[in-house]
Amino acid sequence: MSDSVVSLGQPEIEGGRKTRKNNPEKTREDILQAAINEFVQQGLAGARVDAIAERTATSKRMIYYYFGSKEQLYCECLVKLYGDIRKTEQSLDLESLPAEQAIRRLVEFTFDHHDRNVDFVRIICTENIHYGEYVKQSPVIREMSSLVLEALGNTLRRGVEEGVFRAGIEVLDLHMLMSSFCFYRVSNRHTFGEIFQIDLSADEVKQRHKAMICDAVLRYIRA
């Protein structure tokens, strides 16, 4: 059962909270970050708006003012997390590099982003438990994600023209190859690490794995 939506309107802010009224973007960002932490730790069903309010020293009323409901707040957390990775991908300036270097840069970025953003991995695991129900409600996530496929496709075409990549590679399959290994080593680090007695957070292991996935991707696409 979701938290009930209270009557909205400009929230009352008292005492030390008055400064928030003058910086709504920061307030919204603070709530989103606190909500991500809560959803990661408790899941969607277990997360409480009261707990999110406490994390931000704000009020439940203000959270509903900005986001409407717990489910809408969860959707916005997904948009933020996907948006963070997609915005950074767009800043990699792949077009300025030879095709093979561009692919290497994208693979290394994907590896590092997943390794450094455990919350992203964990909340995507939560969303898969819900069969992608909330991703379905957000066309903006699909729109943002189409940009990485476009950039990857352009890089592959350049590589074919340069004579370094083979033709006929399915862009979505290549994207899945890149992201799946990077995601798995974070999502399953505890079980995999315990079963096989390996510390996936060790720097030498991370560097070996980063080199391995770069090599695997490049070997797959080379002419």
Coordinates of C-alpha atoms in Angstrom, one line a residue, residues 40-195:
V40 CA 18.1 1.1 -2.3
Q41 CA 18.0 0.1 1.3
Q42 CA 14.3 -0.8 1.7
G43 CA 13.0 -1.5 -1.8
L44 CA 9.9 0.2 -3.2
A45 CA 7.5 -1.6 -0.9
G46 CA 9.5 -1.0 2.3
A47 CA 10.5 2.6 1.6
R48 CA 8.7 5.2 3.7
V49 CA 8.1 8.8 2.8
D50 CA 8.4 9.6 6.5
A51 CA 12.0 8.2 6.5
I52 CA 12.8 10.2 3.3
A53 CA 11.6 13.4 5.0
E54 CA 13.7 12.6 8.0
R55 CA 16.8 12.1 5.9
T56 CA 16.3 15.6 4.4
A57 CA 15.1 17.4 7.5
T58 CA 12.1 18.4 5.5
S59 CA 8.4 17.4 5.7
K60 CA 6.3 14.7 4.2
R61 CA 4.0 17.4 2.9
M62 CA 6.8 19.0 1.0
I63 CA 7.8 15.7 -0.6
Y64 CA 4.2 15.3 -1.8
Y65 CA 4.2 18.9 -3.0
Y66 CA 7.2 18.1 -5.3
F67 CA 6.4 14.5 -6.3
G68 CA 2.8 13.7 -5.7
S69 CA 3.2 10.2 -4.4
K70 CA 5.9 7.6 -3.3
E71 CA 5.5 5.9 -6.7
Q72 CA 6.1 9.1 -8.6
L73 CA 9.1 9.9 -6.5
Y74 CA 10.5 6.4 -7.2
C75 CA 10.0 7.0 -11.0
E76 CA 11.8 10.3 -10.7
C77 CA 14.7 8.5 -9.0
L78 CA 14.9 6.2 -11.9
V79 CA 14.9 9.1 -14.3
K80 CA 17.7 10.8 -12.3
L81 CA 19.9 7.7 -12.2
Y82 CA 19.5 6.9 -15.9
G83 CA 19.9 10.5 -16.7
D84 CA 23.2 10.8 -14.9
I85 CA 24.8 8.0 -16.9
R86 CA 23.3 9.1 -20.2
K87 CA 24.4 12.7 -19.7
T88 CA 28.0 11.6 -19.0
E89 CA 28.0 9.3 -22.0
Q90 CA 27.1 12.3 -24.2
S91 CA 30.1 14.2 -22.8
L92 CA 32.6 11.6 -23.8
D93 CA 33.2 13.3 -27.2
L94 CA 33.4 10.0 -29.0
E95 CA 33.2 11.7 -32.4
S96 CA 36.6 13.3 -31.9
L97 CA 38.4 9.9 -31.5
P98 CA 39.2 7.2 -34.0
A99 CA 36.5 4.5 -33.8
E100 CA 38.5 1.9 -31.9
Q101 CA 39.6 4.5 -29.3
A102 CA 36.0 5.7 -29.0
I103 CA 34.7 2.2 -28.2
R104 CA 37.5 1.7 -25.6
R105 CA 36.5 5.0 -24.0
L106 CA 32.9 4.1 -23.9
V107 CA 33.6 0.6 -22.4
E108 CA 35.9 2.0 -19.8
F109 CA 33.4 4.6 -18.8
T110 CA 30.6 2.0 -18.5
F111 CA 32.8 -0.1 -16.3
D112 CA 33.8 2.8 -14.1
H113 CA 30.3 4.2 -13.8
H114 CA 28.8 0.9 -12.6
D115 CA 31.7 0.3 -10.2
R116 CA 31.4 3.8 -8.7
N117 CA 27.5 3.9 -8.6
V118 CA 26.4 0.9 -6.6
D119 CA 23.0 2.7 -5.9
F120 CA 22.3 2.7 -9.7
V121 CA 22.9 -1.0 -9.9
R122 CA 20.9 -1.8 -6.9
I123 CA 17.8 0.3 -7.8
I124 CA 17.8 -1.2 -11.3
C125 CA 17.8 -4.7 -9.6
T126 CA 14.7 -3.5 -7.6
E127 CA 13.0 -2.3 -10.8
N128 CA 13.6 -5.7 -12.4
I129 CA 11.9 -7.3 -9.4
H130 CA 8.9 -5.1 -10.4
Y131 CA 9.2 -6.3 -14.1
G132 CA 10.2 -2.8 -15.3
E133 CA 6.7 -1.5 -14.3
Y134 CA 7.9 2.0 -13.5
V135 CA 10.4 2.3 -16.4
K136 CA 7.4 1.6 -18.7
Q137 CA 5.8 4.7 -17.2
S138 CA 8.7 7.0 -18.2
P139 CA 9.2 7.6 -21.9
V140 CA 12.0 10.0 -21.0
I141 CA 14.2 7.1 -19.9
R142 CA 13.7 5.4 -23.3
E143 CA 14.4 8.7 -25.1
M144 CA 17.6 9.2 -23.1
S145 CA 18.8 5.7 -23.6
S146 CA 18.3 5.9 -27.4
L147 CA 21.1 8.5 -27.5
V148 CA 23.7 6.0 -26.4
L149 CA 22.6 3.6 -29.1
E150 CA 22.8 6.4 -31.7
A151 CA 26.3 7.3 -30.6
L152 CA 27.4 3.7 -30.6
G153 CA 25.9 3.1 -34.0
N154 CA 27.7 6.1 -35.4
T155 CA 31.0 4.9 -34.0
L156 CA 30.5 1.4 -35.5
R157 CA 29.8 2.9 -38.9
R158 CA 32.9 5.0 -38.7
G159 CA 34.9 1.9 -37.7
V160 CA 33.6 0.1 -40.8
E161 CA 34.5 3.0 -43.0
E162 CA 38.0 3.1 -41.3
G163 CA 38.3 -0.6 -42.0
V164 CA 38.8 -1.6 -38.4
F165 CA 35.3 -3.0 -37.6
R166 CA 33.3 -5.6 -39.4
A167 CA 29.9 -4.8 -40.8
G168 CA 26.6 -6.2 -39.6
I169 CA 27.0 -5.8 -35.8
E170 CA 23.7 -5.3 -34.0
V171 CA 24.1 -2.1 -32.0
L172 CA 21.7 -3.2 -29.2
D173 CA 23.6 -6.5 -28.8
L174 CA 26.9 -4.7 -28.5
H175 CA 25.5 -2.3 -25.9
M176 CA 24.2 -5.3 -23.9
L177 CA 27.6 -7.0 -24.1
M178 CA 29.2 -3.9 -22.7
S179 CA 26.8 -3.2 -19.9
S180 CA 26.0 -6.8 -18.8
F181 CA 29.5 -7.6 -17.5
C182 CA 29.9 -4.2 -15.9
F183 CA 26.5 -4.6 -14.2
Y184 CA 26.9 -8.2 -13.1
R185 CA 30.2 -7.7 -11.3
V186 CA 28.5 -5.1 -9.1
S187 CA 25.1 -6.6 -8.7
N188 CA 26.5 -10.0 -7.8
R189 CA 29.7 -9.0 -6.1
H190 CA 28.7 -10.3 -2.7
T191 CA 27.5 -13.8 -3.8
F192 CA 30.1 -14.2 -6.5
G193 CA 32.9 -12.9 -4.2
E194 CA 31.9 -15.3 -1.4
I195 CA 31.4 -18.4 -3.5

